[in-house]
Short mmCIF file of C-alpha atoms in Angstrom, two decimals:
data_model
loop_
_atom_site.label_atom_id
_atom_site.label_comp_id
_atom_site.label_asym_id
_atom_site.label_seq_id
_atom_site.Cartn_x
_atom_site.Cartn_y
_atom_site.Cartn_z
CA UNK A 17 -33.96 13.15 -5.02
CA UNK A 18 -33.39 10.84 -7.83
CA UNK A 19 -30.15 10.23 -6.64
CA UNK A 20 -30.94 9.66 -2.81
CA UNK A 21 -33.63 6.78 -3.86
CA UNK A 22 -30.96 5.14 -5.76
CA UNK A 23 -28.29 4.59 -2.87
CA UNK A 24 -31.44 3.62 -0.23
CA UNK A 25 -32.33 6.80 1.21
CA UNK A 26 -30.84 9.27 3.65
CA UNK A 27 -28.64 9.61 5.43
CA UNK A 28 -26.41 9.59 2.19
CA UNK A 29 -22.61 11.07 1.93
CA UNK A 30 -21.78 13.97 -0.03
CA UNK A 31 -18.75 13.84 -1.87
CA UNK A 32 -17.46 16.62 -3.45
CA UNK A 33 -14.79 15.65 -6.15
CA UNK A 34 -11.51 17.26 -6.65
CA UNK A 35 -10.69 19.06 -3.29
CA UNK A 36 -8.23 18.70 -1.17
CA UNK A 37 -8.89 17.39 2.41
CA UNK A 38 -12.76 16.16 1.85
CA UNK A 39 -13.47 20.16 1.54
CA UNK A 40 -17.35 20.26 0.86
CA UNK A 41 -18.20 16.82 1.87
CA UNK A 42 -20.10 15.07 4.71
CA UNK A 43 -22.83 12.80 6.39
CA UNK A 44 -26.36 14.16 5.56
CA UNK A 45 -29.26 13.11 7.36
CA UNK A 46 -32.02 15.85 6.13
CA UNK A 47 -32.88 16.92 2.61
CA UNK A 48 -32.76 20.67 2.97
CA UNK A 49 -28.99 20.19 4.28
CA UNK A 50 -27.99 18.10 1.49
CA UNK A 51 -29.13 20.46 -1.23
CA UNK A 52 -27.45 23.52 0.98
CA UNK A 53 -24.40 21.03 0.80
CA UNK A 54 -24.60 19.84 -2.49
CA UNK A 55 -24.92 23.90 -3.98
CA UNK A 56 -21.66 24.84 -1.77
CA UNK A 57 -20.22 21.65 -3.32
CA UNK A 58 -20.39 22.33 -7.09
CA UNK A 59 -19.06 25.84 -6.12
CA UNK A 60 -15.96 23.83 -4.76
CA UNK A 61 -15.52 20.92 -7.42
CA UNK A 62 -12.91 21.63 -9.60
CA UNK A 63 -14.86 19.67 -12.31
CA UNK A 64 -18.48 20.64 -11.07
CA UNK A 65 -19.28 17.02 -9.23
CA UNK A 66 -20.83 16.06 -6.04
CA UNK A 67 -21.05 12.10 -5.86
CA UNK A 68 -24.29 11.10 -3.40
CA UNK A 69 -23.44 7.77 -2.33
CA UNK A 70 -24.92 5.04 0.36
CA UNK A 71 -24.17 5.97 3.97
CA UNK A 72 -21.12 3.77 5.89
CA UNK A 73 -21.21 5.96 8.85
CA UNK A 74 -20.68 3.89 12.21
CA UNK A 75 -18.61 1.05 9.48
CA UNK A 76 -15.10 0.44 10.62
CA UNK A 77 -12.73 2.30 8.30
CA UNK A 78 -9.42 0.66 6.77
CA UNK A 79 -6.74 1.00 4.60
CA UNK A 80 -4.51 -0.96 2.40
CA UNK A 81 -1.29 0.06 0.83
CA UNK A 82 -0.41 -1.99 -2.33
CA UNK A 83 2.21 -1.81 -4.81
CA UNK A 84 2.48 -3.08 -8.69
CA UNK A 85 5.09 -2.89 -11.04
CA UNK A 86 5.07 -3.02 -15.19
CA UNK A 87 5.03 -7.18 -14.95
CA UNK A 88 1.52 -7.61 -12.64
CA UNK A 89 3.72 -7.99 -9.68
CA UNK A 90 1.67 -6.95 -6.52
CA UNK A 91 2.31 -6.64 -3.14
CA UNK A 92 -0.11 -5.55 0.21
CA UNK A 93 2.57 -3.82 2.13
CA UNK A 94 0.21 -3.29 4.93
CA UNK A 95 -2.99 -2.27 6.01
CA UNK A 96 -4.54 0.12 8.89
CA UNK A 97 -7.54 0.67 10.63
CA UNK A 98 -9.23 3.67 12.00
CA UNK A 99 -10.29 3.63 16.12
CA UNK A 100 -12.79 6.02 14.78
CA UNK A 101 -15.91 4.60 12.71
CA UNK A 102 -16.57 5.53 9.06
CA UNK A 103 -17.45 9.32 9.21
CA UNK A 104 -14.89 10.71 10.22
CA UNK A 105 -11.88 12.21 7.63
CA UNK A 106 -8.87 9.38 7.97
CA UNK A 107 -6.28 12.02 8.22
CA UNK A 108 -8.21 12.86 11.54
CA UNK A 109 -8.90 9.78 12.93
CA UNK A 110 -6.10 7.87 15.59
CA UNK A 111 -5.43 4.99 13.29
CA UNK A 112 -3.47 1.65 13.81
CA UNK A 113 -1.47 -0.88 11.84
CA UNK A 114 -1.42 -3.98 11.59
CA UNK A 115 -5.88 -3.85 12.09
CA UNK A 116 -6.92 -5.18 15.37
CA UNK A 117 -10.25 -6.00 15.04
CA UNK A 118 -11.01 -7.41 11.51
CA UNK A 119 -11.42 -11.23 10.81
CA UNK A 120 -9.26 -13.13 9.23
CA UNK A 121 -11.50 -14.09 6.54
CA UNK A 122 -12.51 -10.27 6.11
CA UNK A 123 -9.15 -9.14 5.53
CA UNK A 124 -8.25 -12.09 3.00
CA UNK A 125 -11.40 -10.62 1.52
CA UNK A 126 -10.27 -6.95 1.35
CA UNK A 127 -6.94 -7.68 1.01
CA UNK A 128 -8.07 -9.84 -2.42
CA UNK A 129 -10.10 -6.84 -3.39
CA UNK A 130 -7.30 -4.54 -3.22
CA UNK A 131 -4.77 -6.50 -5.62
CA UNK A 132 -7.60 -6.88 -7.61
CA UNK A 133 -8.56 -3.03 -8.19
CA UNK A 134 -4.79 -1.76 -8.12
CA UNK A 135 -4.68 -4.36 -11.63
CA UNK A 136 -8.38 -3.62 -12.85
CA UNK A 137 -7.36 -0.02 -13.20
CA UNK A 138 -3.41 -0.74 -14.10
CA UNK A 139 -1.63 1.17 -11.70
CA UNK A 140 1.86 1.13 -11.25
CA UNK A 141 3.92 2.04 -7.88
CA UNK A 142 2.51 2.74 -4.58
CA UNK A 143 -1.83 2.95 -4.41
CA UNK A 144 -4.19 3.28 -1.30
CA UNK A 145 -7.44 1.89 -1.23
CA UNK A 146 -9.91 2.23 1.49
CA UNK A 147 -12.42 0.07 2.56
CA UNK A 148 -15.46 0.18 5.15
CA UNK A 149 -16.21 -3.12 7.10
CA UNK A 150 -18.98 -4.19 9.64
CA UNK A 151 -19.92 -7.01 11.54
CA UNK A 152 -23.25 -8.68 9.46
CA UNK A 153 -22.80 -12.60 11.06
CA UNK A 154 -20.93 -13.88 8.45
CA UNK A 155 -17.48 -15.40 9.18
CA UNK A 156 -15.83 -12.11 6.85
CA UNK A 157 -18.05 -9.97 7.55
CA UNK A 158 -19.60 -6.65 5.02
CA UNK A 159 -17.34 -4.49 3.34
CA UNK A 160 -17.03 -1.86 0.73
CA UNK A 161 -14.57 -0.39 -1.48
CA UNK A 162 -15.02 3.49 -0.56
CA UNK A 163 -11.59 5.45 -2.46
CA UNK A 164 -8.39 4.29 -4.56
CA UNK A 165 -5.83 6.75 -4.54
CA UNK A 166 -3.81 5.78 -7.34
CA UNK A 167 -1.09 7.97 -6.01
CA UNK A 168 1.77 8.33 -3.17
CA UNK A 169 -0.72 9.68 -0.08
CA UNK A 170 -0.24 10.80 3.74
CA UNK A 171 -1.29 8.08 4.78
CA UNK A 172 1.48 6.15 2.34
CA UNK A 173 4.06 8.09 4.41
CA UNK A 174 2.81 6.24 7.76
CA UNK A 175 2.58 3.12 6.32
CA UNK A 176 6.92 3.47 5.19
CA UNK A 177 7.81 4.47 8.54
CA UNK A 178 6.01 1.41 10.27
CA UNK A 179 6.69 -1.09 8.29
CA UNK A 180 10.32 0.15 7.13
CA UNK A 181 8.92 -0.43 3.55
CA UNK A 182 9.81 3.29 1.59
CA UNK A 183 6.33 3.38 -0.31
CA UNK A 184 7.96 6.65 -1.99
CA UNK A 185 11.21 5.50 -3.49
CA UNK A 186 10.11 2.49 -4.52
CA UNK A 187 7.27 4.05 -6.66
CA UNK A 188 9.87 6.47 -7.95
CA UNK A 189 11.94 3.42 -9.23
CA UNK A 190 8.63 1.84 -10.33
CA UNK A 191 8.30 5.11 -12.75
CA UNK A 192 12.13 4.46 -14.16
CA UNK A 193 10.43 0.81 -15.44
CA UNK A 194 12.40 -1.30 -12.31
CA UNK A 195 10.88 -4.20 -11.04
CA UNK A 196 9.81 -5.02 -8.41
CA UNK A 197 12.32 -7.85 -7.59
CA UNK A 198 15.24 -5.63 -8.74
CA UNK A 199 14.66 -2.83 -6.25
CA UNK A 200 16.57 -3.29 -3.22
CA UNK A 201 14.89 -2.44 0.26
CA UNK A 202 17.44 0.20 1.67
CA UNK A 203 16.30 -0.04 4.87
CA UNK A 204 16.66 -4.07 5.77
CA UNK A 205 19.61 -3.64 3.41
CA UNK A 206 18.62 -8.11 2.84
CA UNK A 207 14.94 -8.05 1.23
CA UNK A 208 13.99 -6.48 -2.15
CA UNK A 209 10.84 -4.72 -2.60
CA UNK A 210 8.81 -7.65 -3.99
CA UNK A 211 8.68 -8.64 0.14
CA UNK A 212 5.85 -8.14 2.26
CA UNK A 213 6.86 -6.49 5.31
CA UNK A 214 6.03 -8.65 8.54
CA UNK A 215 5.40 -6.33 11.36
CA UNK A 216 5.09 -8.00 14.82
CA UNK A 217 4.72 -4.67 16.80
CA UNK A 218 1.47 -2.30 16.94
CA UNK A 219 1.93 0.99 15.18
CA UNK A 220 -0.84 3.77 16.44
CA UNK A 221 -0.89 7.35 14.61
CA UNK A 222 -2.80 9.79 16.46
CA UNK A 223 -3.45 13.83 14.44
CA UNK A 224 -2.01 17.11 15.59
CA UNK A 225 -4.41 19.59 16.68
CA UNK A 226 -2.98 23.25 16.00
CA UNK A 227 -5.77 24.73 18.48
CA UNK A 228 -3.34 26.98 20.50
CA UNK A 229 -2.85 28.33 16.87
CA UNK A 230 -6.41 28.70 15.61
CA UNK A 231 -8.71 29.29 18.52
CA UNK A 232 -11.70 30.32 16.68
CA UNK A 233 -12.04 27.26 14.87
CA UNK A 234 -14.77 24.74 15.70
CA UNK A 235 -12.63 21.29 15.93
CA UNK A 236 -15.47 18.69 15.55
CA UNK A 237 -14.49 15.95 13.55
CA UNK A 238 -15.68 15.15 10.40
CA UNK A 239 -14.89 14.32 6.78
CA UNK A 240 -12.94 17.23 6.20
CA UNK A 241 -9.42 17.47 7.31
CA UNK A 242 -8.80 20.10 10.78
CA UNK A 243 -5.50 18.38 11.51
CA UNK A 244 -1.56 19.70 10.67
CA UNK A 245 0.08 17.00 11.43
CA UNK A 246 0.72 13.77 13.51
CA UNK A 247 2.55 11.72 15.82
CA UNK A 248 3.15 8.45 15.45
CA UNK A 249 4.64 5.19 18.08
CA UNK A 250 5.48 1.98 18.21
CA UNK A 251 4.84 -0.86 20.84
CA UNK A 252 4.41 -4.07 22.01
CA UNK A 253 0.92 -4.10 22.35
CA UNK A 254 -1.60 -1.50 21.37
CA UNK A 255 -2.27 0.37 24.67
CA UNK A 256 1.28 1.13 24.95
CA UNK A 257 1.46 2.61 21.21
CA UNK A 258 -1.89 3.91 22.04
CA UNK A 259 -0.42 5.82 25.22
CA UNK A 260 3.52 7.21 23.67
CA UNK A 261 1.05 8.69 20.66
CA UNK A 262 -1.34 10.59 22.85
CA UNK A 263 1.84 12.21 24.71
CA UNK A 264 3.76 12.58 21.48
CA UNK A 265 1.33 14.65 20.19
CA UNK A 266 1.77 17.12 22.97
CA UNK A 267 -1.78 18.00 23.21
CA UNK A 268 -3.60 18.46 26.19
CA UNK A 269 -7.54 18.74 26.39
CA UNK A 270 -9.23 21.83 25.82
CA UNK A 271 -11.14 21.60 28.86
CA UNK A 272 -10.81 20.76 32.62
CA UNK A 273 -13.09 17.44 33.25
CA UNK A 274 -13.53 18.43 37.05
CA UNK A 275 -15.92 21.31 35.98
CA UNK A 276 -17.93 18.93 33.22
CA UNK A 277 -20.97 17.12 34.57
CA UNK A 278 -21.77 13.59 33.40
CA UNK A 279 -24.26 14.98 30.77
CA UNK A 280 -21.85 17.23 29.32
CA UNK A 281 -19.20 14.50 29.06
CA UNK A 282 -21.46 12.42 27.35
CA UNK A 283 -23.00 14.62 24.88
CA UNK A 284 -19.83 17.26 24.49
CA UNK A 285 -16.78 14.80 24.50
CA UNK A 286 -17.86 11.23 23.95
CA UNK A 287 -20.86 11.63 21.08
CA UNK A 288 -19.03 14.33 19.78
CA UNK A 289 -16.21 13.71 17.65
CA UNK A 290 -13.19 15.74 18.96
CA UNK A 291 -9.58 15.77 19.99
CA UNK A 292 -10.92 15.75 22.89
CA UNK A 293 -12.76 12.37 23.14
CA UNK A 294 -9.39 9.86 24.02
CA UNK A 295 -8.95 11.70 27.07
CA UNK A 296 -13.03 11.61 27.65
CA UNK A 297 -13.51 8.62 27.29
CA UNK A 298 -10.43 7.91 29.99
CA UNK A 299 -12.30 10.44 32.20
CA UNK A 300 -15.81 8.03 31.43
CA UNK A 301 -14.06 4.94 33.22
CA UNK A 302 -12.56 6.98 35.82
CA UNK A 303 -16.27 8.00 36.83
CA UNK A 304 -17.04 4.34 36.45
CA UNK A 305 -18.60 4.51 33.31
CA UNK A 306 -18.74 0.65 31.86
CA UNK A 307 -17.24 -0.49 28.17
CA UNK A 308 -21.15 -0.52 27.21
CA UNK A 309 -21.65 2.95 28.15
CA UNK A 310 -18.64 4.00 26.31
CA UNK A 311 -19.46 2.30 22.83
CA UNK A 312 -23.06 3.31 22.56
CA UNK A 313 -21.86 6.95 22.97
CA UNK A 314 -18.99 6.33 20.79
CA UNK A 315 -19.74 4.21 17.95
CA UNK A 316 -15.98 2.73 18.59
CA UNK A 317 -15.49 -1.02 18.41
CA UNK A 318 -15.41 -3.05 21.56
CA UNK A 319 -11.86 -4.24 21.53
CA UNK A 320 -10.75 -0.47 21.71
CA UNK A 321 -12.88 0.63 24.12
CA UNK A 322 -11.77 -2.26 26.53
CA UNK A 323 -8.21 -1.29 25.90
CA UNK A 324 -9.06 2.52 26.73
CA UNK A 325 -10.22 1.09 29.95
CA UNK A 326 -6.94 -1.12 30.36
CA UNK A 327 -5.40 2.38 30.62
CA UNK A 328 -7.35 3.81 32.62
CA UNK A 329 -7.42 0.90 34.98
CA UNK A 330 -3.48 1.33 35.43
CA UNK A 331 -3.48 4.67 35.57
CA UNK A 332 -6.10 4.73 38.73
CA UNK A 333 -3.80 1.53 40.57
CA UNK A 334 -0.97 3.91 39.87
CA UNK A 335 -2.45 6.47 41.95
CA UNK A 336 -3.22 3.48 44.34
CA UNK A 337 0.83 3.07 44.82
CA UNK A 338 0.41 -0.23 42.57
CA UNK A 339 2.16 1.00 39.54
CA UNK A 340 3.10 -2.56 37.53
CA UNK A 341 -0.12 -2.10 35.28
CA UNK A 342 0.73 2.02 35.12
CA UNK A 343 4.08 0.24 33.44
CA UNK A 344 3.16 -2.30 31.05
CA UNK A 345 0.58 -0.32 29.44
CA UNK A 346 3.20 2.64 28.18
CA UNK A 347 2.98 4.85 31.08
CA UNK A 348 6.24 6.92 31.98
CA UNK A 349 8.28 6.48 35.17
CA UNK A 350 7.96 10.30 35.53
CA UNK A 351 4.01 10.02 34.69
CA UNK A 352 3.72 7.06 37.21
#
């Protein structure tokens, strides 16, 4: 009780330390559930810990990648933002690089923060520290530090492969006491690794749902990780990334939208976090749901949700024999 007075109240998050995959942990809105929680999570903690911070749920989620070396040199090598608000595990969430909806002065902020922790607690090579950001008026806007992984992570591996910056081997060099300025950038073969990659392209990840594999399981989204994988695309502007990800993953929905009502749709696919809720929310627009409808069941940022309805906007003049929008948003010749 003690420790829900000091972070403002509930809801709080539960954070279980030392698993894997957010096992144990969550968004808590009632007392009795957070003590049920809390019990299951000292069973789980390796070190017998459950952290009860302030709830961030409904904050927009980010990431930065940094790197140091032994002489203080430190580099943002990029940073990514989850569609999905604060709530939901990262590793689940359909997340995009560079972020599309942060200001400026926000992300000098964060990005200030994040070359400042990476030194405050000396780590050398490759480090990923999240952050949760909201709109509060000012010109940057709210944010808070939420993890540092002062390690190599998953999401470390996306961030190589869209920037063409190899996070890995460049932290294994880091190790052997190299600089950063003496490690040479195998893949532009012309930079060394003391460059910030420039990335003028969108890069959208979206997670791989084994559900043909485990049928049983319930696959609401949450802080603890469901997923086995991911795709991941590149394109000129988001909603083409946005659409090669979705049919990279090879997942279709679990369920047949012609037989769901409006009120299912709504409660079942759009409130609900699921792998489901991309194609919803295209289904929402095609039933001529507005972008206002769509956020308030969402909790997703504007700018998204009025790209989701770019898509879907092509995708219905497609089947209206006008298939130029179909194209430029990253629909197929064989899907047009």
């Amino acid at each position: 009780r003690d420790a829900v007075d000091d972070v403002g109240g509930l809801p709080v998050i539960s954070r279980t330390t030392y698993t894997l995959g957010g096992s144990g942990s969550g968004v808590v809105e009632e007392f009795d559930e957070l003590v049920e929680r809390v019990r299951k999570g000292l069973r789980l903690s390796r070190n017998s810990e459950v952290l009860i911070t302030e709830s961030i749920a409904g904050w927009v989620e980010l990431e930065y990648e940094v790197m140091r070396d032994a002489d203080d040199s430190c580099i943002i090598i990029c940073n990514m933002e989850n569609i999905d608000p604060m709530g939901i595990h990262t590793g689940e969430s359909t997340v995009v690089t560079p972020s599309q909806v942060i200001p400026d002065d926000g992300h000098q902020e964060m990005r200030d923060a994040a070359l400042g922790v990476i030194r405050e607690l000396g780590i050398q090579g490759g480090c990923n520290i999240q952050f949760a950001w909201h709109d509060d008026g000012s010109p940057g806007g709210e944010y808070r530090v939420v993890e540092v992984n002062p390690r190599v992570s998953r999401s470390s591996a996306l961030a190589s492969k869209a920037t063409g910056y190899p996070i890995a081997r460049v932290t294994a060099k880091v190790a052997l006491g190299k600089r950063l300025h003496e490690i040479e950038n195998e893949i532009t073969g012309e930079t060394t690794a003391a460059f910030e990659p420039a990335i003028d392209y969108v890069v959208t990840k979206v997670p791989r749902w084994p559900i043909d594999k485990f049928d049983d399981v319930d696959f609401e989204l949450g802080t603890a990780m469901k997923s086995t994988g991911e795709a991941m695309s590149i394109g000129r502007t988001f909603e083409e990334s946005m659409v090669k990800a979705l049919r990279s993953s090879e997942y279709d929905p679990a369920v047949d939208f012609e037989e769901v009502s409006d009120a299912e749709l709504e409660t079942e696919y759009l409130e609900r976090a699921s792998p489901d809720r991309p194609y919803a929310m295209f289904e929402a627009f095609d039933r001529g749901y507005g972008v206002d409808d769509v956020i308030d069941l969402t909790g997703i940022h504007r700018w998204y949700v009025e790209r989701f309805e770019k898509i879907a906007d092509g995708t219905a003049a497609a089947a209206e024999s006008d298939f130029t929008e179909a194209a430029m948003v990253g629909r197929t010749d064989a899907e047009i």
